[in-house]
Every structure is written in C-alpha cells, then in structure tokens.
PDB file of C-alpha atoms in Angstrom:
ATOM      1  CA  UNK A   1      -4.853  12.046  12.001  1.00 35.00           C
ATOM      2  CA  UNK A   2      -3.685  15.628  11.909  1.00 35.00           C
ATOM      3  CA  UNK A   3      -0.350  17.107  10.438  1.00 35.00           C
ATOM      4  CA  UNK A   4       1.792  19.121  12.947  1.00 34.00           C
ATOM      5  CA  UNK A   5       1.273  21.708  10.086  1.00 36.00           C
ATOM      6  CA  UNK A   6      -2.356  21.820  10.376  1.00 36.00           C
ATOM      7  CA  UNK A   7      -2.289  25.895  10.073  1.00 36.00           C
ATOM      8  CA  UNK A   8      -0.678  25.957   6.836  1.00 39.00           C
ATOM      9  CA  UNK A   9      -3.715  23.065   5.910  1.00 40.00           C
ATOM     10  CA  UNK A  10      -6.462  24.346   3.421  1.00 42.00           C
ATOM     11  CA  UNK A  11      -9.657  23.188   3.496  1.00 42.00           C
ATOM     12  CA  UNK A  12      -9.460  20.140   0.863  1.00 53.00           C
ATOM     13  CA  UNK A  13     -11.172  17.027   1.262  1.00 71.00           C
ATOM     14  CA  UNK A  14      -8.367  15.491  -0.599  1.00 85.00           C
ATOM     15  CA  UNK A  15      -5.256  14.234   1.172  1.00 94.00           C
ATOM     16  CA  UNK A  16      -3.934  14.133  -2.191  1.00 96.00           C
ATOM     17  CA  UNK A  17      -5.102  16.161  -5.429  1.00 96.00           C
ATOM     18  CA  UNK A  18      -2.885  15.757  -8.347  1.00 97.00           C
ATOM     19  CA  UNK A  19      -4.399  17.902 -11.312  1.00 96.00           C
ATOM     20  CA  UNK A  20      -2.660  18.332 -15.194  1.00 97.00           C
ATOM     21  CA  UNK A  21       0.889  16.913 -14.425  1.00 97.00           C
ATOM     22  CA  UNK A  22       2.973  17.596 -17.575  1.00 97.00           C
ATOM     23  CA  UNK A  23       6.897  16.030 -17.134  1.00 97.00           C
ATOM     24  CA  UNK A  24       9.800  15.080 -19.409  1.00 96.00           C
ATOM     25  CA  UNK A  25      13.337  13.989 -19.408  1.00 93.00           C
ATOM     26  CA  UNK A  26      14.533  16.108 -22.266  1.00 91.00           C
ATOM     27  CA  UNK A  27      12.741  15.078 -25.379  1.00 91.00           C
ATOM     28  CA  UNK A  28      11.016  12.099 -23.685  1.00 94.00           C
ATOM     29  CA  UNK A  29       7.321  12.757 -22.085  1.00 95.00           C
ATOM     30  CA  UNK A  30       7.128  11.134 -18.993  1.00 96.00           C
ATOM     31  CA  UNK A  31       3.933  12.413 -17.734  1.00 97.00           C
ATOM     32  CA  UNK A  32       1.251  14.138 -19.785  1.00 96.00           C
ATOM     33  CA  UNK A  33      -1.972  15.389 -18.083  1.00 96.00           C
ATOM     34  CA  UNK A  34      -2.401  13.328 -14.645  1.00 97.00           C
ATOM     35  CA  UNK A  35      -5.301  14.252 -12.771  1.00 96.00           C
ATOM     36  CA  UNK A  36      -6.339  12.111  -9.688  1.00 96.00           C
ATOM     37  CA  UNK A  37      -7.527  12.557  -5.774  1.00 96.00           C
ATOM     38  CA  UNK A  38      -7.098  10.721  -3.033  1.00 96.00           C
ATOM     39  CA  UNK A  39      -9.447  11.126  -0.424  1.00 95.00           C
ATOM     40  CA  UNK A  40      -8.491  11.501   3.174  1.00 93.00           C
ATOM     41  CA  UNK A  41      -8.382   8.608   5.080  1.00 93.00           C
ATOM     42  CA  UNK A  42      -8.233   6.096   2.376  1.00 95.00           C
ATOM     43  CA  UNK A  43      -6.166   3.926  -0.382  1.00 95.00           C
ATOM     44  CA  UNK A  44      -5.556   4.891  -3.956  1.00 96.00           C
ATOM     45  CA  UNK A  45      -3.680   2.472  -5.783  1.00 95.00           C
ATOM     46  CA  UNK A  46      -1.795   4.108  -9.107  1.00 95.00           C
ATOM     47  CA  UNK A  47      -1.738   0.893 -11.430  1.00 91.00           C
ATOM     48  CA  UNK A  48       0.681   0.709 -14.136  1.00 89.00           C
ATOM     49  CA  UNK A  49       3.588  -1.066 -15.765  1.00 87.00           C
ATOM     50  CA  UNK A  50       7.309  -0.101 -15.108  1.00 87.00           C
ATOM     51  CA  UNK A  51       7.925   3.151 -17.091  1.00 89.00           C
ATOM     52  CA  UNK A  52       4.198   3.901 -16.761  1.00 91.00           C
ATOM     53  CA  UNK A  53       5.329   7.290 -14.782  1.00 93.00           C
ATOM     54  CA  UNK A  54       4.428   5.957 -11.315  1.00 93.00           C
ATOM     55  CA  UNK A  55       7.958   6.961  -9.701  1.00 91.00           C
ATOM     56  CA  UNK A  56       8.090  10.497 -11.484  1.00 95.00           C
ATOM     57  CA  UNK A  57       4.212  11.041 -10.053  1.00 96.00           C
ATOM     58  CA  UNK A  58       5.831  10.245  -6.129  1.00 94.00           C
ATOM     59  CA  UNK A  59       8.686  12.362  -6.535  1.00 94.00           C
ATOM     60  CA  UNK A  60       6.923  15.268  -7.775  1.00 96.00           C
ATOM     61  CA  UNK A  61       4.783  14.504  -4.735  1.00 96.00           C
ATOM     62  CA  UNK A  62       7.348  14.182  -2.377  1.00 94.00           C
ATOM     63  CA  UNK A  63       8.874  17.250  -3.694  1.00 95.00           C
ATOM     64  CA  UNK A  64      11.690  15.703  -4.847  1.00 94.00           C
ATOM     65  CA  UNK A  65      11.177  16.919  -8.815  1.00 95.00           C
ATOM     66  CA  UNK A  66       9.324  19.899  -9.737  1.00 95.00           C
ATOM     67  CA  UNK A  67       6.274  19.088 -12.642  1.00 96.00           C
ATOM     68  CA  UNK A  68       6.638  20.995 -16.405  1.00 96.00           C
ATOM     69  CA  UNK A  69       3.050  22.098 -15.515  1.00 97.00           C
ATOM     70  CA  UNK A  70      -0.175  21.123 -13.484  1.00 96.00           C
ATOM     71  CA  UNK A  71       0.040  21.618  -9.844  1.00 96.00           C
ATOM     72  CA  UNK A  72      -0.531  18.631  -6.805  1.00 97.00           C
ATOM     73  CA  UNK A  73      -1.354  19.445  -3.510  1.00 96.00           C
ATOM     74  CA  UNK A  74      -0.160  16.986  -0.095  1.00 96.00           C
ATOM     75  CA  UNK A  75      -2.771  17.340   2.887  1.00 94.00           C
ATOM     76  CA  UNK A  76      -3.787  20.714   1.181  1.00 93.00           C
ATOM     77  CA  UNK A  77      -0.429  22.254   0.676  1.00 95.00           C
ATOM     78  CA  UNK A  78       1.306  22.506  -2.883  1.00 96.00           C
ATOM     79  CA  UNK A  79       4.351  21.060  -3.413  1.00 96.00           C
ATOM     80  CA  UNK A  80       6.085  24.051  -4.767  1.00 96.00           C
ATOM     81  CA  UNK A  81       4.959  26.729  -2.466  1.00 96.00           C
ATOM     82  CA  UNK A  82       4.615  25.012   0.472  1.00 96.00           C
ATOM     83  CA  UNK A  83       7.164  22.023  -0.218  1.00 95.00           C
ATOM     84  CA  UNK A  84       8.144  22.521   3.979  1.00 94.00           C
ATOM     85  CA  UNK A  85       4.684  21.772   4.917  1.00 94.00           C
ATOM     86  CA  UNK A  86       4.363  18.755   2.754  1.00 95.00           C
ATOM     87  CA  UNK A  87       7.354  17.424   3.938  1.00 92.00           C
ATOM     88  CA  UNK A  88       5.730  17.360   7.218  1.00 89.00           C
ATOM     89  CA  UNK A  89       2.849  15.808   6.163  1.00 92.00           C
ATOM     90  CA  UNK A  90       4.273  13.114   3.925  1.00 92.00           C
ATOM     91  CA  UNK A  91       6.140  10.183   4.894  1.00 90.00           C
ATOM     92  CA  UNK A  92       7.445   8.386   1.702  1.00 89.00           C
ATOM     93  CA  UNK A  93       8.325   4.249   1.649  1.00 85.00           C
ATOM     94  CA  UNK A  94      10.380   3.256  -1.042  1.00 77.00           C
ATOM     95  CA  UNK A  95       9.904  -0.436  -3.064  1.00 72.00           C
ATOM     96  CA  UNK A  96      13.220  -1.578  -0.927  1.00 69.00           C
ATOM     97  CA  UNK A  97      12.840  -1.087   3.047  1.00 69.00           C
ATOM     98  CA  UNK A  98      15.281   1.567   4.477  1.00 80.00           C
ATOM     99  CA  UNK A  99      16.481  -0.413   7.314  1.00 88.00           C
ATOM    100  CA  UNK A 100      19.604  -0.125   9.233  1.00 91.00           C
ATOM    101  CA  UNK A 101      20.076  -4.242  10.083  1.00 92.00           C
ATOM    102  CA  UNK A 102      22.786  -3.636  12.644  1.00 94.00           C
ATOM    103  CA  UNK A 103      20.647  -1.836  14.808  1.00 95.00           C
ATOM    104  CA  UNK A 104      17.817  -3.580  16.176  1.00 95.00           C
ATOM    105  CA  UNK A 105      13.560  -2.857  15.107  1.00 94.00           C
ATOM    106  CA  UNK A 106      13.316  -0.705  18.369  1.00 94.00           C
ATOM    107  CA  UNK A 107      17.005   0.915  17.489  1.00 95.00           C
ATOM    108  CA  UNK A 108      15.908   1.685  14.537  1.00 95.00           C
ATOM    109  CA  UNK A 109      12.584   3.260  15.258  1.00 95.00           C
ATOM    110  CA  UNK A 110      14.670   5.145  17.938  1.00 95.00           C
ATOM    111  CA  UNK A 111      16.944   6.553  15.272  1.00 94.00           C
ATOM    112  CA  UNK A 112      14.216   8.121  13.022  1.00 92.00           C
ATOM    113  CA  UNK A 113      12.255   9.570  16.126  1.00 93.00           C
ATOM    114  CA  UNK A 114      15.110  11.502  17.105  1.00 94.00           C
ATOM    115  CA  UNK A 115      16.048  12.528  13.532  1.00 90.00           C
ATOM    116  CA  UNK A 116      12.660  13.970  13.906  1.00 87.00           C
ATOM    117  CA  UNK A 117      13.371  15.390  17.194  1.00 89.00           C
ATOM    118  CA  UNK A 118      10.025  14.183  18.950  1.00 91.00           C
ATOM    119  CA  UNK A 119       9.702  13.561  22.616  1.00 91.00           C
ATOM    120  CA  UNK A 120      10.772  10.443  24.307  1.00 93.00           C
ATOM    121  CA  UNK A 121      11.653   8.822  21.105  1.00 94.00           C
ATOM    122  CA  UNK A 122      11.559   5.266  23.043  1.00 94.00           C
ATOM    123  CA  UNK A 123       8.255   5.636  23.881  1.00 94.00           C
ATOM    124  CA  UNK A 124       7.177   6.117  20.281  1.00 93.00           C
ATOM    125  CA  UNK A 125       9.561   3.026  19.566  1.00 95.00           C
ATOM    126  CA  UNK A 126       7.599   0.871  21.805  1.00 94.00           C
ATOM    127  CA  UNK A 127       4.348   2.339  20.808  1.00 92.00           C
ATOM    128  CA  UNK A 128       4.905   1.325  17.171  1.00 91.00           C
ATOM    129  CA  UNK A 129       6.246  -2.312  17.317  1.00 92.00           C
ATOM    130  CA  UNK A 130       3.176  -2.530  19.735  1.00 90.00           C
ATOM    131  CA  UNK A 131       1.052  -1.565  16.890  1.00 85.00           C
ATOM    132  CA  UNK A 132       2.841  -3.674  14.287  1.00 84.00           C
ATOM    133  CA  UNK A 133       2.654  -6.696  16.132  1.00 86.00           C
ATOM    134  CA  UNK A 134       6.671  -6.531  16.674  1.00 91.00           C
ATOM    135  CA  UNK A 135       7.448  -6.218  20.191  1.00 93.00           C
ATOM    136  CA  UNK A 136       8.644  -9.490  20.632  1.00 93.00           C
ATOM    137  CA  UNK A 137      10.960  -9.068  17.550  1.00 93.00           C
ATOM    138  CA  UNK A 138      12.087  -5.687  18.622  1.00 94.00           C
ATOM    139  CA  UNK A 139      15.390  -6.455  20.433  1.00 94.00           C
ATOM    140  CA  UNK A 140      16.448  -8.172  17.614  1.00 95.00           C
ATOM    141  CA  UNK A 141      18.610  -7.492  14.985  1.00 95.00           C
ATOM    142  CA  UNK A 142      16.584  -6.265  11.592  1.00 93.00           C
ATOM    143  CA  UNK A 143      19.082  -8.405   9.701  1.00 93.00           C
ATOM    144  CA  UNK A 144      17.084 -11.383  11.258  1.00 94.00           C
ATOM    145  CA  UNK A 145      14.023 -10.381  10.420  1.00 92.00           C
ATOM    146  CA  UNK A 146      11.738 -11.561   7.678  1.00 88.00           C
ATOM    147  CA  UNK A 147      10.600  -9.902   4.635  1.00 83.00           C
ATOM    148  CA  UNK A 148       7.213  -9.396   5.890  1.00 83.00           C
ATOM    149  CA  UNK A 149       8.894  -8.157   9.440  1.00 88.00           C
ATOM    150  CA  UNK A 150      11.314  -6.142   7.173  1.00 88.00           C
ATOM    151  CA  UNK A 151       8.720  -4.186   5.286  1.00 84.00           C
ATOM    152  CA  UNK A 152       6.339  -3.992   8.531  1.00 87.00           C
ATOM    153  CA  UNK A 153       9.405  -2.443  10.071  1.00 91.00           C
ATOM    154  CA  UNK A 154      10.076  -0.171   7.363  1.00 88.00           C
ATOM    155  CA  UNK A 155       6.468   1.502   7.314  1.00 85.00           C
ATOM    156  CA  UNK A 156       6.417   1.407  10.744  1.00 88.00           C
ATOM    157  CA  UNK A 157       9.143   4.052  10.338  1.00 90.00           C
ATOM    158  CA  UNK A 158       7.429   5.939   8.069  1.00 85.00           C
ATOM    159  CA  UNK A 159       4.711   7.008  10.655  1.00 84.00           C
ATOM    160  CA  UNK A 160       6.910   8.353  12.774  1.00 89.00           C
ATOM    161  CA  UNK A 161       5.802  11.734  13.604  1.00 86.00           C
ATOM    162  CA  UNK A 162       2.274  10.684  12.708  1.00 85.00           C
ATOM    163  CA  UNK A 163       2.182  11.823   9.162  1.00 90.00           C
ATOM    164  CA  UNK A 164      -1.205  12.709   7.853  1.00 92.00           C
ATOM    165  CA  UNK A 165       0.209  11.036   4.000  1.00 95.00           C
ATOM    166  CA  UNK A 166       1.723   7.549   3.074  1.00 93.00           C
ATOM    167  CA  UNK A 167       3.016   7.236  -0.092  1.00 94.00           C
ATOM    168  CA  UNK A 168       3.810   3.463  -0.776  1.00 90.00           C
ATOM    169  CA  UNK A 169       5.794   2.722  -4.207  1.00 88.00           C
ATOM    170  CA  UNK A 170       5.597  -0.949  -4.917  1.00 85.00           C
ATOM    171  CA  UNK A 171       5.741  -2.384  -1.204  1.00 83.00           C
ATOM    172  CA  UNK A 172       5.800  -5.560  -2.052  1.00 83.00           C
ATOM    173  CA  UNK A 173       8.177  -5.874  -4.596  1.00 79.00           C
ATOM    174  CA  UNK A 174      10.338  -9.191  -4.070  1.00 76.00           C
ATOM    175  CA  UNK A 175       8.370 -10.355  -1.066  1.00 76.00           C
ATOM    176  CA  UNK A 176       6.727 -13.917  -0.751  1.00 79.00           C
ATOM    177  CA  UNK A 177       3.160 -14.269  -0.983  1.00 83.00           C
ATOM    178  CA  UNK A 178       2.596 -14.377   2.882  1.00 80.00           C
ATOM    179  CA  UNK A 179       5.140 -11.109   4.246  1.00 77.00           C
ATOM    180  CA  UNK A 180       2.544  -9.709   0.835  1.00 82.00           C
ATOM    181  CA  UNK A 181      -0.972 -10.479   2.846  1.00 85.00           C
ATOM    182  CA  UNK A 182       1.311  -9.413   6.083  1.00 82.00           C
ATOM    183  CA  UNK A 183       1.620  -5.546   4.056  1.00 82.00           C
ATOM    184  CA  UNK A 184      -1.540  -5.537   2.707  1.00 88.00           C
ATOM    185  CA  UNK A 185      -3.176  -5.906   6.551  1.00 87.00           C
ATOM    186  CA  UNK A 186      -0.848  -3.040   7.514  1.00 84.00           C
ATOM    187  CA  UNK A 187      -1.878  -0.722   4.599  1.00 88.00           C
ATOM    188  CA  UNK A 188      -5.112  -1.239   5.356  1.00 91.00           C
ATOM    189  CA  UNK A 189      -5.102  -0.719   9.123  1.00 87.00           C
ATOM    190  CA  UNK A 190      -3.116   2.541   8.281  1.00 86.00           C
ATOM    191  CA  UNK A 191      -6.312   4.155   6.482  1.00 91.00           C
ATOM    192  CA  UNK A 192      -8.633   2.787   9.216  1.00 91.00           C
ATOM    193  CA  UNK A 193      -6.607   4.676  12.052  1.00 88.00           C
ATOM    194  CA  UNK A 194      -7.163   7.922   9.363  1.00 90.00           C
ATOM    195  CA  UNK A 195      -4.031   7.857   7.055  1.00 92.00           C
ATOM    196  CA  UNK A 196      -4.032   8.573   3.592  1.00 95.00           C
ATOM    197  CA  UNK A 197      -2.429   6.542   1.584  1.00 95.00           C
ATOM    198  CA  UNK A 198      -1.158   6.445  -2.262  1.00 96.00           C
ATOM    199  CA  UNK A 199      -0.036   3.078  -3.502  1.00 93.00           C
ATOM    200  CA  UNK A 200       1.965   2.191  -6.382  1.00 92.00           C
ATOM    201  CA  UNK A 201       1.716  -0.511  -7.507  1.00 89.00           C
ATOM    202  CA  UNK A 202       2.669  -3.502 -10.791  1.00 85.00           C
ATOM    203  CA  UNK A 203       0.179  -6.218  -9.452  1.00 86.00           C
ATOM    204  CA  UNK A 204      -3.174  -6.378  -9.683  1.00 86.00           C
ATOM    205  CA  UNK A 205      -4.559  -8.198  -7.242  1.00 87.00           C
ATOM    206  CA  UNK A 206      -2.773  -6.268  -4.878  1.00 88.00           C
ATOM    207  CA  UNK A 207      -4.588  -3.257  -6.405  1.00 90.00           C
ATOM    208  CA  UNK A 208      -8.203  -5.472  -6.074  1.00 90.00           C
ATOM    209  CA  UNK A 209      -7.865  -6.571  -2.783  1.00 90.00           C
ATOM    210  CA  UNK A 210      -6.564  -3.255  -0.958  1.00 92.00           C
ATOM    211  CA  UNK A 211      -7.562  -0.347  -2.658  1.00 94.00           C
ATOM    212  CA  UNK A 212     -10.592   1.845  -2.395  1.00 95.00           C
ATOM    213  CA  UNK A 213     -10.262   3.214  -5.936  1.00 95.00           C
ATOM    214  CA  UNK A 214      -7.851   2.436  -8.631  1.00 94.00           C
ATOM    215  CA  UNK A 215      -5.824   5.044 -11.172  1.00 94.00           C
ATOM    216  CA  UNK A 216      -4.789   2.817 -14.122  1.00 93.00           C
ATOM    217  CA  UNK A 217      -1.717   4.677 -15.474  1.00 93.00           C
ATOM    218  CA  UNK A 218      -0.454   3.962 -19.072  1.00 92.00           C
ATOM    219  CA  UNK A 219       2.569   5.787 -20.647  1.00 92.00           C
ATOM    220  CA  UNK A 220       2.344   9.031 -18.897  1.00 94.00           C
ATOM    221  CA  UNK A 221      -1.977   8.985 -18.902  1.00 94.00           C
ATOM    222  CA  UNK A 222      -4.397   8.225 -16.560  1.00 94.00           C
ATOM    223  CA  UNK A 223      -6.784   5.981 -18.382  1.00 93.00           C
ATOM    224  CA  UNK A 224      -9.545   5.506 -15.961  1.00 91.00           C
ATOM    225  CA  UNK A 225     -10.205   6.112 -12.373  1.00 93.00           C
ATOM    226  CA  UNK A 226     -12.761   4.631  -9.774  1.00 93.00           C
ATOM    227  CA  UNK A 227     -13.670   1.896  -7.502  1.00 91.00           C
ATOM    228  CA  UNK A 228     -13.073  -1.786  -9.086  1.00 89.00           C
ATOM    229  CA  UNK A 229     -16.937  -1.842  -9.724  1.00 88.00           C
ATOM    230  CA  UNK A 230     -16.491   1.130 -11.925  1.00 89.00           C
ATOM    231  CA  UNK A 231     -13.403  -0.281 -13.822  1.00 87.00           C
ATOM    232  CA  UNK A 232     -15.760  -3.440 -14.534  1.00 84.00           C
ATOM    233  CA  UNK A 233     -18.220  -1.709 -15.774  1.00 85.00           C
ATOM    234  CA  UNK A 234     -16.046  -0.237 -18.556  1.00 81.00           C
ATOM    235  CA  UNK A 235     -15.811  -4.255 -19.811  1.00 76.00           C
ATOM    236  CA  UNK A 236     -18.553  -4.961 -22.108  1.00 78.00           C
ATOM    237  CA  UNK A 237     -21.102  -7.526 -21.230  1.00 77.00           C
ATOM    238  CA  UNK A 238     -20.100 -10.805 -20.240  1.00 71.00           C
ATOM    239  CA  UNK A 239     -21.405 -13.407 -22.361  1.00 76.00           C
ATOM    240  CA  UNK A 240     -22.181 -17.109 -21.470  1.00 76.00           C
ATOM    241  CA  UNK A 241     -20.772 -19.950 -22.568  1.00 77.00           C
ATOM    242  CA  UNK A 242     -20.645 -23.810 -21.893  1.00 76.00           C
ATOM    243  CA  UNK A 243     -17.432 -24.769 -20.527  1.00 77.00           C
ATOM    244  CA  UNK A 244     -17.014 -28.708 -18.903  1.00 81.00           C
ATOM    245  CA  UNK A 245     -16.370 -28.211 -15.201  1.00 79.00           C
ATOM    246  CA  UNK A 246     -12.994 -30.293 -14.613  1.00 80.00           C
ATOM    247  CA  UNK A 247     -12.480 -31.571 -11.190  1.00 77.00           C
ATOM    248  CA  UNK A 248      -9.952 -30.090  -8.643  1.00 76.00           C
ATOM    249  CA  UNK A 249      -7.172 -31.741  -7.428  1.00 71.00           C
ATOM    250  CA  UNK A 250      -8.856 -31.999  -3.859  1.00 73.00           C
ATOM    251  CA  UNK A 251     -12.095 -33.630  -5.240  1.00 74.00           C
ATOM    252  CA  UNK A 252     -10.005 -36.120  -6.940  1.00 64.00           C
ATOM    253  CA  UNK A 253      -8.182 -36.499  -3.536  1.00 67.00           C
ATOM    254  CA  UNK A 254     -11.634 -36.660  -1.479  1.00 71.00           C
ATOM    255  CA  UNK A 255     -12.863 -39.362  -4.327  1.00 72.00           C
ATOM    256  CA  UNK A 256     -10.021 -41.516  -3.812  1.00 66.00           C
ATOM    257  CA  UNK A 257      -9.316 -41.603  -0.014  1.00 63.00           C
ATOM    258  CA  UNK A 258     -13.481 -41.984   0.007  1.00 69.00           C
ATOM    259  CA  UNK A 259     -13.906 -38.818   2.263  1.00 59.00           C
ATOM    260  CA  UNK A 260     -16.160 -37.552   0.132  1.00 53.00           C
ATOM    261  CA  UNK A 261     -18.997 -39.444   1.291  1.00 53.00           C
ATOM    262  CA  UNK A 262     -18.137 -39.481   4.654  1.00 53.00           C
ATOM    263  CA  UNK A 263     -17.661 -35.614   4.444  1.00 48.00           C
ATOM    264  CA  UNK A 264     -21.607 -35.352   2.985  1.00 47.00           C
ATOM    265  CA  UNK A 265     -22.889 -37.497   5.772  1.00 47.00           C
ATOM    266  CA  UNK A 266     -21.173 -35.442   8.447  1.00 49.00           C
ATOM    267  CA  UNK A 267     -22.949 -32.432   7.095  1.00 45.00           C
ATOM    268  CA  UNK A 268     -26.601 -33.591   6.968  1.00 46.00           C
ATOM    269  CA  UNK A 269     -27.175 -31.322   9.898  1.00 49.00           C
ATOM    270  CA  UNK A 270     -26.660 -27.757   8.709  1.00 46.00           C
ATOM    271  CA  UNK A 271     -26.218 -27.082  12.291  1.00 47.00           C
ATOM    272  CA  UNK A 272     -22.985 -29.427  12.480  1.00 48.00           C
ATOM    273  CA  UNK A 273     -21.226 -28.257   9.585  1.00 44.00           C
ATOM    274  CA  UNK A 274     -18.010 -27.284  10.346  1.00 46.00           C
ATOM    275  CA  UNK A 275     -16.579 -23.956   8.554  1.00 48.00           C
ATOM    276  CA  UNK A 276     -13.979 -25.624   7.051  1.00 44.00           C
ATOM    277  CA  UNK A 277     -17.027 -27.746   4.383  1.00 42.00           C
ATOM    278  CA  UNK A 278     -18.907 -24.754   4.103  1.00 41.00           C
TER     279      UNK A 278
END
C-alpha cells in the first residue's frame, strides 16, 4: 500500500524506525534510549505496563511531541523534518474509538473522507464497511453498535485515505473477549492487505497471538526485541517435573453422563472422527 507522499518516501525497509528516543516531563525520564523497527507490511506489538512510555513513543510518532534526542522515521520520513509527510502516511487509533454515534457507520466514514477531501467519499464509505464486514450495520446508528462493531468502525476510519502506517494504542482496552478476537482478525487482515502496523499494547496474549515481533518496554527501555520464539529463548531451560494430571470439568461431565465411552466407540474409525473429538 503506497502513501500519497510516496516522493518525499526514502528508501527504508522500515515502515517504522525508531532509533535513541531520549524524553522527559521536567525532571522525570520518560523515555531513555528506544530503538525499534517495524517492518513494512507487518505487526509490532510495544509491550509494557501503564507508564512504561508507550503513549509518549506514539505521540512522538504521530508528531504530536517532539523527542529530547534520537530521531524516528514514519514510512521513511522523519517526524521533525518532514512531520507533513508523516501525517499523510500515518493514521493514528486511540485506546477509546472516535466515533460520532449520532451519525450512522456509513455517516461517519462519509465525514472523515471528506475531511480528507478524497473523491466520492460514499464510495469509499461503502467500500470500507464492505471490507469490515459492516454493510448491513451501516445505516445504523454507531450508538447501537457493539464494542467489537465500535472499534471495527473506528479503524475502519483510520484507513481512510489508505494510509501506508497504523498506529494502534491499546485497541482493546474495555472490550469483551469476543469484539477482542473480532480486532485482532482486523489487525491482522490490515498487514496482509500491506499495512504497517504498531500496536500498543498491556496484554499479553494479545501481543502472542497477533504480533510478528514483540518490543517489551519497561520504564522508558526497550528490554528485548524479536519474534515470541526469540523472547523464549531468553528463559532458561525448562526443567521437568511430575505434576498429577487433574481431570477437567468436561471429562468429569463425559464420565458421568457415560459419553465417554460412547464417544471412544464412535471414533474407532479414524476416518469417522468428527473434528469436534479430534
């Protein structure tokens, strides 16, 4: 997916390179020394606690606050120099969605296409609650919606204008476990279709089940960086131990209601096993 600044683009693998950011609030360090990259076209999630320095790191990207020292660069463009062009290429979701809920999805999506004075901003409407699966809920009210439809809603806006950068800060704050697996499908279609996308993030299993690599920031430091298989290796060995196998609540069921034995006999042919016993 290309920027509509693509002539102010270097040539940088890295939809996002963040290298020595130095930031305080007065007397407090906030960030000291954060190097990461994002490649293009896939998910970085920055993992860390609140005050770890995961909002100050978007801002500076989104060129809303300028770094003590170190530089970043969005889609190849520094955010001091050539804040414009990285406004162009960025599209920023905050952790609450930024929803108007008396208009309706499509209404909505209208709105921000013509903020961004593209062409036949109803088209583009249509063309995203297509892709979010939200065309049936478009001529409704957002106040109606769901969280998941919410927060679908809200990135959908975001990639208006087809911007070559997401930056997601906690997405899924405050949403139920299944408008969470409804984000993390759209997050991860988003760097299939080509986007690059940062994502901030408190939870970890969001982090393990979405992410390509992994940041793990701790009071203003990047601690380690790389693919989950690289974090684990960073554990030392696992050892092994004897530990009594307690049953689960559905064996217990299965033993009681005698389906258990009626389950093995339906799966003597390996053929006939449904996917469900597997």
């Amino acid at each position: 997916m290309q920027s509509r600044h693509s002539s102010a683009v270097q040539n940088n693998s890295s939809g996002i390179s963040v290298q020595g950011l130095h930031k305080s609030y007065g007397e407090l360090p906030v960030l000291q020394g954060v190097s990461f990259d994002v490649a293009r076209g896939s998910i970085l999630a920055l993992l860390g606690a609140n005050g770890a320095g995961k909002t100050t790191v978007v801002k500076i990207l989104a060129t809303l606050l300028k770094p003590d020292l170190g530089t970043a660069t969005v889609n190849g463009c520094d955010v001091i120099s050539q804040a414009a062009h990285v406004r162009g290429s960025l599209s920023l979701t905050g952790q609450f969605a930024a929803i108007d809920e008396i208009l309706t999805g499509r209404e909505n999506l209208i709105l921000v296409a013509r903020l961004r004075h593209l062409e036949n901003p109803r088209a583009v409407a249509d063309a995203l609650l297509d892709r979010f699966s939200l065309t049936e809920a478009g001529s409704r009210r957002a106040s109606t919606y769901s969280g998941g439809m919410r927060r679908r809603l809200d990135i959908a806006m975001s990639l208006v204008g087809e911007p070559a950068v997401v930056v997601l800060d906690e997405p899924t704050t405050g949403l139920d476990p299944q408008a969470r697996l409804e984000v993390w499908e759209t997050v991860q279609k988003l760097a299939q279709a080509g986007t690059t996308v940062l994502l901030t993030t408190q939870y970890l299993e969001e982090a393990e089940q979405i992410a390509d690599r992994i940041a793990i920031l701790h009071r203003g430091r990047i601690m380690a960086t790389g693919t989950l298989d690289d974090l684990k290796t960073l554990m030392p060995p696992a050892t092994v131990e004897y530990v009594e196998k307690q049953p689960s609540l559905e064996e217990i069921f299965l033993s009681i209601t005698g389906d258990a034995t009626d389950r093995s006999a339906d799966t003597d042919n390996p053929e006939d096993t449904p996917d469900s016993a597997t």
